[in-house]
Structure formats: structure tokens, C-alpha cells
Amino acid sequence: MEEIVSSEKVIASNEFVVGSVPTVLYIPDYITAAEEDQLLNNIYQAPISKWKSLKNRRLQNWGGVVHEKGLLAQDLPPWLKLVTNRIYEESRLFPSAINHVLINEYLPDQGIMPHQDGPAYVPVVAILSLGSPVVMDFVPHPSFCGTPTDISGNNNEDIISKPENIEMSSGEYLSEYCPFSVALMPRSLLIFKDKAYSDFLHGIKIVSFSDMMSEAQLAHMVSGLNIDGEAGDDNVIHRTATRVSLTCRVVTKVHKHLIKL
Ligand SMILES: O=C(O)CCC(=O)C(=O)O
Ligand SMILES: [Fe+2]
């Protein structure tokens, strides 16, 4: 990984933009298989007490405790700093070094309910996917469509906040606020910000990947897979393995831990 860091590659935003909602970037094969293995090794070397089990996923919290008023910070471990610094330097989309990482682990039938990330974070998120493919769905925030959306089930750092000053015709709404999905392949990096962050909820369905493929016919898929009905076997992907993701973000208000944990 160090070699790649030193090459100072820059993620050219327009090359990786997917879909029409500002702004979603999808970078396939952002890391190599060897780097993926190394990250998984480090993640699974963490003590069992580092995992917090939720109904539909397990998670590790790195970087400290996020409160609405900021971050009670703890340094990221070197193996995480390596990858987050690389994302920070190459994306040039974060105002400062990434200081918070949530690692989520999903079994094949697990997911995360549609949610918006909490207000403590700078509104840019980078998600590195490991292990198994998954589809991330983006749906307009309920205040844009008046339809009920299940917004429960996420961890308590993420809350729903109501966008303000929404004034648009139904035509404008339809063109700007269509749900869409992004296929997240292992080793890919997804970055989203702007409207995709503020006006949409994101989530992963709690069903198998193959169910999702037939159910939605991938109508709104904006990245990753050949979704042609004629697609050959190569394009059939089954979500049979565990997926692990690194959600990398910045909290600008930082309070140092007085007590070392
Ligand atoms: O696992 C993912 O890809 C998404 C995780 C997420 O949305 C979050 O941690 O807020
Ligand atoms: Fe999220």
C-alpha cells in the first residue's frame, strides 16, 4: 500500500462520477487483493470486545466516540491511518485527515436500514468495500416525497435531519429525486457528498444479493455491473460471503480523551 501512497495518484472526480445526483464517485479496484487481505487480517485481529453486535450487522468503531457536539478522539491505529491517509490525499475531498472509521460486517442476508449520517460528520463519506459485493440503495429523504421510509435500525450516531427550503415542481422532483443504486464490488471505493449526502438516505437491503438483482431488475443501478438481461454467467453475482466495509469520515470538532482507554 505504501508504494501506491507515494505515487500520489489523485482521484479525478469526473472520471469516477456515477449517476446524475451530485455527487457520487465509484472507484473500482481501489485496493489490491493483497491489501484487502491485509486489512481483513487487521480487522479480525482486533479483540472480540471491539465488536458491537447489532441486529443486522456487527461493527467496530475506530477514532473515538462521536457525539452530536463532536468527537472524543482516539488516534486511529497505523494500519487504518495508512488507508485513510491515502483516501484523504488522493480524493482531495475532505477538509482534513480522516479521523473516524466505522467498520461494518454483514453476513449475506444482513444490511443497514436507509439512514442519513449524523450531523457531527463533515458531509463527505468514503466507503471501502471488502469481501463480498453488495448493492447500496439511495432513496430521497422522506421530506422530498412524503412517502413513509423506514429510517430505523442504524447505529445511534446517525440521525435523520430534515432538509430545509425545498421548493420545486413535481417535474423537478422526479428528475432530481429518483432513487438509485450503486453496486459496491469488493476492493472498490465509494465516495458521496453534496445532494447524495444531504437529500438522500442510503442503505443496504436485508435480503440476498440475488433476490435484489431479480426483484429490482437493477433498474436504477448506476455502477459496477453489466445489467443487460442477456448477460452471461460472468455477470451473475451471488452474495454468499461476508462483506466488511470501512466507512471513513471526518469530525471537525475534536475533544481529546482525558482518560486513556
Ligand atoms: O457498509 C456500508 O457500506 C454502509 C455503512 C454506512 O452507511 C454507515 O456506517 O453509516
Ligand atoms: Fe451511512
PDB file of N, CA, C and O in Angstrom, residues 192-255:
ATOM      1  N   PHE A 192     -19.422   9.654  -1.429  1.00  0.00           N
ATOM      2  CA  PHE A 192     -20.563  10.501  -1.779  1.00  0.00           C
ATOM      3  C   PHE A 192     -20.636  11.726  -0.886  1.00  0.00           C
ATOM      4  O   PHE A 192     -20.186  11.725   0.257  1.00  0.00           O
ATOM      5  N   LYS A 193     -21.188  12.800  -1.488  1.00  0.00           N
ATOM      6  CA  LYS A 193     -21.252  14.095  -0.804  1.00  0.00           C
ATOM      7  C   LYS A 193     -22.353  14.920  -1.450  1.00  0.00           C
ATOM      8  O   LYS A 193     -23.106  14.417  -2.275  1.00  0.00           O
ATOM      9  N   ASP A 194     -22.439  16.189  -1.126  1.00  0.00           N
ATOM     10  CA  ASP A 194     -23.428  17.109  -1.708  1.00  0.00           C
ATOM     11  C   ASP A 194     -24.852  16.558  -1.535  1.00  0.00           C
ATOM     12  O   ASP A 194     -25.184  16.060  -0.489  1.00  0.00           O
ATOM     13  N   LYS A 195     -25.661  16.623  -2.629  1.00  0.00           N
ATOM     14  CA  LYS A 195     -27.065  16.184  -2.534  1.00  0.00           C
ATOM     15  C   LYS A 195     -27.182  14.716  -2.155  1.00  0.00           C
ATOM     16  O   LYS A 195     -28.090  14.322  -1.425  1.00  0.00           O
ATOM     17  N   ALA A 196     -26.279  13.905  -2.700  1.00  0.00           N
ATOM     18  CA  ALA A 196     -26.353  12.467  -2.403  1.00  0.00           C
ATOM     19  C   ALA A 196     -26.204  12.235  -0.901  1.00  0.00           C
ATOM     20  O   ALA A 196     -26.740  11.271  -0.356  1.00  0.00           O
ATOM     21  N   TYR A 197     -25.501  13.126  -0.243  1.00  0.00           N
ATOM     22  CA  TYR A 197     -25.305  13.009   1.211  1.00  0.00           C
ATOM     23  C   TYR A 197     -26.472  13.652   1.969  1.00  0.00           C
ATOM     24  O   TYR A 197     -26.992  13.087   2.917  1.00  0.00           O
ATOM     25  N   SER A 198     -26.858  14.843   1.512  1.00  0.00           N
ATOM     26  CA  SER A 198     -27.794  15.625   2.331  1.00  0.00           C
ATOM     27  C   SER A 198     -29.259  15.332   2.029  1.00  0.00           C
ATOM     28  O   SER A 198     -30.110  15.444   2.903  1.00  0.00           O
ATOM     29  N   ASP A 199     -29.593  14.974   0.779  1.00  0.00           N
ATOM     30  CA  ASP A 199     -31.003  14.853   0.394  1.00  0.00           C
ATOM     31  C   ASP A 199     -31.454  13.407   0.214  1.00  0.00           C
ATOM     32  O   ASP A 199     -32.614  13.164  -0.116  1.00  0.00           O
ATOM     33  N   PHE A 200     -30.545  12.478   0.355  1.00  0.00           N
ATOM     34  CA  PHE A 200     -30.881  11.061   0.166  1.00  0.00           C
ATOM     35  C   PHE A 200     -30.509  10.260   1.412  1.00  0.00           C
ATOM     36  O   PHE A 200     -29.564  10.597   2.129  1.00  0.00           O
ATOM     37  N   LEU A 201     -31.304   9.200   1.634  1.00  0.00           N
ATOM     38  CA  LEU A 201     -30.916   8.205   2.642  1.00  0.00           C
ATOM     39  C   LEU A 201     -30.184   7.092   1.899  1.00  0.00           C
ATOM     40  O   LEU A 201     -30.480   6.831   0.737  1.00  0.00           O
ATOM     41  N   HIS A 202     -29.247   6.452   2.568  1.00  0.00           N
ATOM     42  CA  HIS A 202     -28.580   5.319   1.941  1.00  0.00           C
ATOM     43  C   HIS A 202     -28.749   4.086   2.825  1.00  0.00           C
ATOM     44  O   HIS A 202     -28.839   4.204   4.051  1.00  0.00           O
ATOM     45  N   GLY A 203     -28.814   2.926   2.171  1.00  0.00           N
ATOM     46  CA  GLY A 203     -28.990   1.697   2.945  1.00  0.00           C
ATOM     47  C   GLY A 203     -28.684   0.470   2.101  1.00  0.00           C
ATOM     48  O   GLY A 203     -28.473   0.569   0.889  1.00  0.00           O
ATOM     49  N   ILE A 204     -28.640  -0.666   2.763  1.00  0.00           N
ATOM     50  CA  ILE A 204     -28.383  -1.945   2.085  1.00  0.00           C
ATOM     51  C   ILE A 204     -29.501  -2.893   2.498  1.00  0.00           C
ATOM     52  O   ILE A 204     -29.725  -3.105   3.700  1.00  0.00           O
ATOM     53  N   LYS A 205     -30.210  -3.427   1.520  1.00  0.00           N
ATOM     54  CA  LYS A 205     -31.369  -4.268   1.842  1.00  0.00           C
ATOM     55  C   LYS A 205     -30.958  -5.505   2.634  1.00  0.00           C
ATOM     56  O   LYS A 205     -29.896  -6.072   2.400  1.00  0.00           O
ATOM     57  N   ILE A 206     -31.865  -5.903   3.502  1.00  0.00           N
ATOM     58  CA  ILE A 206     -31.582  -7.061   4.337  1.00  0.00           C
ATOM     59  C   ILE A 206     -32.180  -8.297   3.657  1.00  0.00           C
ATOM     60  O   ILE A 206     -33.109  -8.909   4.125  1.00  0.00           O
ATOM     61  N   VAL A 207     -31.692  -8.587   2.464  1.00  0.00           N
ATOM     62  CA  VAL A 207     -32.088  -9.781   1.689  1.00  0.00           C
ATOM     63  C   VAL A 207     -30.857 -10.209   0.909  1.00  0.00           C
ATOM     64  O   VAL A 207     -29.855  -9.518   0.900  1.00  0.00           O
ATOM     65  N   SER A 208     -30.983 -11.354   0.201  1.00  0.00           N
ATOM     66  CA  SER A 208     -29.789 -11.806  -0.517  1.00  0.00           C
ATOM     67  C   SER A 208     -29.568 -10.972  -1.767  1.00  0.00           C
ATOM     68  O   SER A 208     -30.504 -10.413  -2.339  1.00  0.00           O
ATOM     69  N   PHE A 209     -28.338 -10.902  -2.198  1.00  0.00           N
ATOM     70  CA  PHE A 209     -27.982 -10.107  -3.380  1.00  0.00           C
ATOM     71  C   PHE A 209     -28.733 -10.623  -4.597  1.00  0.00           C
ATOM     72  O   PHE A 209     -29.262  -9.847  -5.390  1.00  0.00           O
ATOM     73  N   SER A 210     -28.842 -11.951  -4.738  1.00  0.00           N
ATOM     74  CA  SER A 210     -29.509 -12.486  -5.929  1.00  0.00           C
ATOM     75  C   SER A 210     -30.986 -12.103  -5.935  1.00  0.00           C
ATOM     76  O   SER A 210     -31.552 -11.799  -6.969  1.00  0.00           O
ATOM     77  N   ASP A 211     -31.614 -12.061  -4.745  1.00  0.00           N
ATOM     78  CA  ASP A 211     -33.005 -11.603  -4.673  1.00  0.00           C
ATOM     79  C   ASP A 211     -33.110 -10.183  -5.194  1.00  0.00           C
ATOM     80  O   ASP A 211     -34.003  -9.836  -5.941  1.00  0.00           O
ATOM     81  N   MET A 212     -32.162  -9.358  -4.772  1.00  0.00           N
ATOM     82  CA  MET A 212     -32.229  -7.949  -5.168  1.00  0.00           C
ATOM     83  C   MET A 212     -32.084  -7.794  -6.663  1.00  0.00           C
ATOM     84  O   MET A 212     -32.731  -6.985  -7.281  1.00  0.00           O
ATOM     85  N   MET A 213     -31.199  -8.610  -7.248  1.00  0.00           N
ATOM     86  CA  MET A 213     -30.958  -8.479  -8.675  1.00  0.00           C
ATOM     87  C   MET A 213     -32.247  -8.722  -9.447  1.00  0.00           C
ATOM     88  O   MET A 213     -32.603  -7.961 -10.330  1.00  0.00           O
ATOM     89  N   SER A 214     -32.996  -9.790  -9.096  1.00  0.00           N
ATOM     90  CA  SER A 214     -34.184 -10.077  -9.886  1.00  0.00           C
ATOM     91  C   SER A 214     -35.306  -9.123  -9.497  1.00  0.00           C
ATOM     92  O   SER A 214     -36.014  -8.611 -10.339  1.00  0.00           O
ATOM     93  N   GLU A 215     -35.408  -8.834  -8.223  1.00  0.00           N
ATOM     94  CA  GLU A 215     -36.504  -8.008  -7.716  1.00  0.00           C
ATOM     95  C   GLU A 215     -36.533  -6.634  -8.379  1.00  0.00           C
ATOM     96  O   GLU A 215     -37.504  -6.212  -8.959  1.00  0.00           O
ATOM     97  N   ALA A 216     -35.432  -5.963  -8.361  1.00  0.00           N
ATOM     98  CA  ALA A 216     -35.428  -4.590  -8.860  1.00  0.00           C
ATOM     99  C   ALA A 216     -34.985  -4.513 -10.313  1.00  0.00           C
ATOM    100  O   ALA A 216     -35.019  -3.463 -10.915  1.00  0.00           O
ATOM    101  N   GLN A 217     -34.592  -5.650 -10.873  1.00  0.00           N
ATOM    102  CA  GLN A 217     -34.040  -5.658 -12.232  1.00  0.00           C
ATOM    103  C   GLN A 217     -32.954  -4.590 -12.380  1.00  0.00           C
ATOM    104  O   GLN A 217     -32.659  -4.118 -13.461  1.00  0.00           O
ATOM    105  N   LEU A 218     -32.416  -4.201 -11.268  1.00  0.00           N
ATOM    106  CA  LEU A 218     -31.316  -3.248 -11.259  1.00  0.00           C
ATOM    107  C   LEU A 218     -31.637  -2.001 -12.052  1.00  0.00           C
ATOM    108  O   LEU A 218     -30.787  -1.402 -12.704  1.00  0.00           O
ATOM    109  N   ALA A 219     -32.906  -1.611 -12.005  1.00  0.00           N
ATOM    110  CA  ALA A 219     -33.377  -0.525 -12.856  1.00  0.00           C
ATOM    111  C   ALA A 219     -32.616   0.772 -12.656  1.00  0.00           C
ATOM    112  O   ALA A 219     -32.398   1.528 -13.589  1.00  0.00           O
ATOM    113  N   HIS A 220     -32.207   0.987 -11.456  1.00  0.00           N
ATOM    114  CA  HIS A 220     -31.570   2.269 -11.188  1.00  0.00           C
ATOM    115  C   HIS A 220     -30.094   2.131 -10.886  1.00  0.00           C
ATOM    116  O   HIS A 220     -29.484   3.008 -10.306  1.00  0.00           O
ATOM    117  N   MET A 221     -29.530   0.986 -11.284  1.00  0.00           N
ATOM    118  CA  MET A 221     -28.120   0.760 -10.973  1.00  0.00           C
ATOM    119  C   MET A 221     -27.252   1.730 -11.752  1.00  0.00           C
ATOM    120  O   MET A 221     -27.387   1.876 -12.953  1.00  0.00           O
ATOM    121  N   VAL A 222     -26.368   2.392 -11.067  1.00  0.00           N
ATOM    122  CA  VAL A 222     -25.547   3.372 -11.765  1.00  0.00           C
ATOM    123  C   VAL A 222     -24.075   2.987 -11.831  1.00  0.00           C
ATOM    124  O   VAL A 222     -23.272   3.721 -12.352  1.00  0.00           O
ATOM    125  N   SER A 223     -23.713   1.849 -11.302  1.00  0.00           N
ATOM    126  CA  SER A 223     -22.297   1.496 -11.410  1.00  0.00           C
ATOM    127  C   SER A 223     -22.078   0.006 -11.334  1.00  0.00           C
ATOM    128  O   SER A 223     -22.937  -0.741 -10.923  1.00  0.00           O
ATOM    129  N   GLY A 224     -20.960  -0.406 -11.764  1.00  0.00           N
ATOM    130  CA  GLY A 224     -20.389  -1.675 -11.326  1.00  0.00           C
ATOM    131  C   GLY A 224     -20.670  -2.897 -12.166  1.00  0.00           C
ATOM    132  O   GLY A 224     -19.772  -3.639 -12.476  1.00  0.00           O
ATOM    133  N   LEU A 225     -21.894  -3.134 -12.566  1.00  0.00           N
ATOM    134  CA  LEU A 225     -22.178  -4.411 -13.197  1.00  0.00           C
ATOM    135  C   LEU A 225     -22.789  -4.221 -14.570  1.00  0.00           C
ATOM    136  O   LEU A 225     -23.463  -3.239 -14.827  1.00  0.00           O
ATOM    137  N   ASN A 226     -22.578  -5.221 -15.423  1.00  0.00           N
ATOM    138  CA  ASN A 226     -23.335  -5.274 -16.669  1.00  0.00           C
ATOM    139  C   ASN A 226     -24.727  -5.770 -16.307  1.00  0.00           C
ATOM    140  O   ASN A 226     -24.894  -6.883 -15.811  1.00  0.00           O
ATOM    141  N   ILE A 227     -25.719  -4.965 -16.547  1.00  0.00           N
ATOM    142  CA  ILE A 227     -27.056  -5.357 -16.085  1.00  0.00           C
ATOM    143  C   ILE A 227     -27.950  -5.728 -17.254  1.00  0.00           C
ATOM    144  O   ILE A 227     -29.147  -5.838 -17.130  1.00  0.00           O
ATOM    145  N   ASP A 228     -27.337  -5.950 -18.383  1.00  0.00           N
ATOM    146  CA  ASP A 228     -28.056  -6.380 -19.573  1.00  0.00           C
ATOM    147  C   ASP A 228     -28.759  -7.705 -19.279  1.00  0.00           C
ATOM    148  O   ASP A 228     -28.177  -8.615 -18.701  1.00  0.00           O
ATOM    149  N   GLY A 229     -30.025  -7.830 -19.700  1.00  0.00           N
ATOM    150  CA  GLY A 229     -30.767  -9.059 -19.488  1.00  0.00           C
ATOM    151  C   GLY A 229     -30.094 -10.268 -20.146  1.00  0.00           C
ATOM    152  O   GLY A 229     -30.276 -11.397 -19.738  1.00  0.00           O
ATOM    153  N   GLU A 230     -29.325 -10.016 -21.170  1.00  0.00           N
ATOM    154  CA  GLU A 230     -28.657 -11.103 -21.889  1.00  0.00           C
ATOM    155  C   GLU A 230     -27.346 -11.490 -21.209  1.00  0.00           C
ATOM    156  O   GLU A 230     -26.606 -12.300 -21.748  1.00  0.00           O
ATOM    157  N   ALA A 231     -27.038 -10.872 -20.136  1.00  0.00           N
ATOM    158  CA  ALA A 231     -25.711 -11.057 -19.538  1.00  0.00           C
ATOM    159  C   ALA A 231     -25.399 -12.529 -19.309  1.00  0.00           C
ATOM    160  O   ALA A 231     -26.254 -13.311 -18.932  1.00  0.00           O
ATOM    161  N   GLY A 232     -24.161 -12.870 -19.529  1.00  0.00           N
ATOM    162  CA  GLY A 232     -23.737 -14.260 -19.338  1.00  0.00           C
ATOM    163  C   GLY A 232     -23.472 -14.561 -17.881  1.00  0.00           C
ATOM    164  O   GLY A 232     -23.648 -13.696 -17.012  1.00  0.00           O
ATOM    165  N   ASP A 233     -23.021 -15.784 -17.624  1.00  0.00           N
ATOM    166  CA  ASP A 233     -22.800 -16.231 -16.255  1.00  0.00           C
ATOM    167  C   ASP A 233     -21.821 -15.352 -15.490  1.00  0.00           C
ATOM    168  O   ASP A 233     -21.906 -15.215 -14.278  1.00  0.00           O
ATOM    169  N   ASP A 234     -20.873 -14.779 -16.240  1.00  0.00           N
ATOM    170  CA  ASP A 234     -19.855 -13.952 -15.596  1.00  0.00           C
ATOM    171  C   ASP A 234     -20.461 -12.811 -14.805  1.00  0.00           C
ATOM    172  O   ASP A 234     -19.864 -12.282 -13.893  1.00  0.00           O
ATOM    173  N   ASN A 235     -21.652 -12.400 -15.217  1.00  0.00           N
ATOM    174  CA  ASN A 235     -22.258 -11.232 -14.574  1.00  0.00           C
ATOM    175  C   ASN A 235     -23.222 -11.592 -13.448  1.00  0.00           C
ATOM    176  O   ASN A 235     -23.843 -10.729 -12.874  1.00  0.00           O
ATOM    177  N   VAL A 236     -23.376 -12.878 -13.195  1.00  0.00           N
ATOM    178  CA  VAL A 236     -24.279 -13.275 -12.117  1.00  0.00           C
ATOM    179  C   VAL A 236     -23.476 -13.347 -10.832  1.00  0.00           C
ATOM    180  O   VAL A 236     -22.505 -14.086 -10.736  1.00  0.00           O
ATOM    181  N   ILE A 237     -23.881 -12.512  -9.894  1.00  0.00           N
ATOM    182  CA  ILE A 237     -23.113 -12.439  -8.652  1.00  0.00           C
ATOM    183  C   ILE A 237     -24.015 -12.850  -7.500  1.00  0.00           C
ATOM    184  O   ILE A 237     -25.124 -12.348  -7.371  1.00  0.00           O
ATOM    185  N   HIS A 238     -23.527 -13.746  -6.690  1.00  0.00           N
ATOM    186  CA  HIS A 238     -24.302 -14.162  -5.522  1.00  0.00           C
ATOM    187  C   HIS A 238     -23.607 -13.655  -4.273  1.00  0.00           C
ATOM    188  O   HIS A 238     -22.394 -13.754  -4.144  1.00  0.00           O
ATOM    189  N   ARG A 239     -24.424 -13.132  -3.399  1.00  0.00           N
ATOM    190  CA  ARG A 239     -23.859 -12.595  -2.160  1.00  0.00           C
ATOM    191  C   ARG A 239     -23.794 -13.721  -1.140  1.00  0.00           C
ATOM    192  O   ARG A 239     -24.681 -13.894  -0.320  1.00  0.00           O
ATOM    193  N   THR A 240     -22.709 -14.491  -1.238  1.00  0.00           N
ATOM    194  CA  THR A 240     -22.631 -15.670  -0.382  1.00  0.00           C
ATOM    195  C   THR A 240     -21.647 -15.491   0.764  1.00  0.00           C
ATOM    196  O   THR A 240     -21.653 -16.258   1.707  1.00  0.00           O
ATOM    197  N   ALA A 241     -20.771 -14.500   0.643  1.00  0.00           N
ATOM    198  CA  ALA A 241     -19.729 -14.336   1.662  1.00  0.00           C
ATOM    199  C   ALA A 241     -20.005 -13.105   2.524  1.00  0.00           C
ATOM    200  O   ALA A 241     -20.863 -12.282   2.209  1.00  0.00           O
ATOM    201  N   THR A 242     -19.232 -13.017   3.580  1.00  0.00           N
ATOM    202  CA  THR A 242     -19.346 -11.874   4.486  1.00  0.00           C
ATOM    203  C   THR A 242     -18.794 -10.625   3.810  1.00  0.00           C
ATOM    204  O   THR A 242     -17.779 -10.679   3.118  1.00  0.00           O
ATOM    205  N   ARG A 243     -19.476  -9.513   3.982  1.00  0.00           N
ATOM    206  CA  ARG A 243     -18.936  -8.241   3.487  1.00  0.00           C
ATOM    207  C   ARG A 243     -18.477  -7.413   4.678  1.00  0.00           C
ATOM    208  O   ARG A 243     -19.143  -7.387   5.717  1.00  0.00           O
ATOM    209  N   VAL A 244     -17.342  -6.759   4.485  1.00  0.00           N
ATOM    210  CA  VAL A 244     -16.843  -5.843   5.517  1.00  0.00           C
ATOM    211  C   VAL A 244     -16.633  -4.502   4.844  1.00  0.00           C
ATOM    212  O   VAL A 244     -16.137  -4.435   3.717  1.00  0.00           O
ATOM    213  N   SER A 245     -17.054  -3.437   5.480  1.00  0.00           N
ATOM    214  CA  SER A 245     -16.848  -2.117   4.877  1.00  0.00           C
ATOM    215  C   SER A 245     -16.201  -1.174   5.883  1.00  0.00           C
ATOM    216  O   SER A 245     -16.373  -1.324   7.096  1.00  0.00           O
ATOM    217  N   LEU A 246     -15.437  -0.246   5.331  1.00  0.00           N
ATOM    218  CA  LEU A 246     -14.815   0.804   6.161  1.00  0.00           C
ATOM    219  C   LEU A 246     -15.467   2.123   5.790  1.00  0.00           C
ATOM    220  O   LEU A 246     -15.326   2.583   4.654  1.00  0.00           O
ATOM    221  N   THR A 247     -16.218   2.697   6.699  1.00  0.00           N
ATOM    222  CA  THR A 247     -16.862   3.987   6.457  1.00  0.00           C
ATOM    223  C   THR A 247     -15.962   5.063   7.053  1.00  0.00           C
ATOM    224  O   THR A 247     -15.811   5.152   8.276  1.00  0.00           O
ATOM    225  N   CYS A 248     -15.366   5.866   6.171  1.00  0.00           N
ATOM    226  CA  CYS A 248     -14.325   6.808   6.603  1.00  0.00           C
ATOM    227  C   CYS A 248     -14.866   8.234   6.547  1.00  0.00           C
ATOM    228  O   CYS A 248     -15.354   8.663   5.497  1.00  0.00           O
ATOM    229  N   ARG A 249     -14.755   8.932   7.664  1.00  0.00           N
ATOM    230  CA  ARG A 249     -15.322  10.283   7.712  1.00  0.00           C
ATOM    231  C   ARG A 249     -14.447  11.210   8.557  1.00  0.00           C
ATOM    232  O   ARG A 249     -13.515  10.778   9.228  1.00  0.00           O
ATOM    233  N   VAL A 250     -14.820  12.479   8.518  1.00  0.00           N
ATOM    234  CA  VAL A 250     -14.111  13.490   9.302  1.00  0.00           C
ATOM    235  C   VAL A 250     -15.088  14.131  10.276  1.00  0.00           C
ATOM    236  O   VAL A 250     -16.190  14.524   9.899  1.00  0.00           O
ATOM    237  N   VAL A 251     -14.668  14.226  11.525  1.00  0.00           N
ATOM    238  CA  VAL A 251     -15.392  15.042  12.505  1.00  0.00           C
ATOM    239  C   VAL A 251     -14.471  16.216  12.789  1.00  0.00           C
ATOM    240  O   VAL A 251     -13.309  16.008  13.172  1.00  0.00           O
ATOM    241  N   THR A 252     -14.954  17.431  12.578  1.00  0.00           N
ATOM    242  CA  THR A 252     -14.039  18.577  12.750  1.00  0.00           C
ATOM    243  C   THR A 252     -13.928  19.023  14.207  1.00  0.00           C
ATOM    244  O   THR A 252     -12.882  19.459  14.648  1.00  0.00           O
ATOM    245  N   LYS A 253     -15.028  18.906  14.942  1.00  0.00           N
ATOM    246  CA  LYS A 253     -14.946  19.301  16.366  1.00  0.00           C
ATOM    247  C   LYS A 253     -14.369  18.139  17.155  1.00  0.00           C
ATOM    248  O   LYS A 253     -15.030  17.121  17.361  1.00  0.00           O
ATOM    249  N   VAL A 254     -13.139  18.314  17.598  1.00  0.00           N
ATOM    250  CA  VAL A 254     -12.452  17.200  18.263  1.00  0.00           C
ATOM    251  C   VAL A 254     -12.113  17.550  19.700  1.00  0.00           C
ATOM    252  O   VAL A 254     -11.571  18.614  19.980  1.00  0.00           O
ATOM    253  N   HIS A 255     -12.476  16.676  20.607  1.00  0.00           N
ATOM    254  CA  HIS A 255     -12.061  16.810  22.013  1.00  0.00           C
ATOM    255  C   HIS A 255     -11.152  15.638  22.309  1.00  0.00           C
ATOM    256  O   HIS A 255     -11.506  14.500  22.017  1.00  0.00           O
TER     257      HIS A 255
END
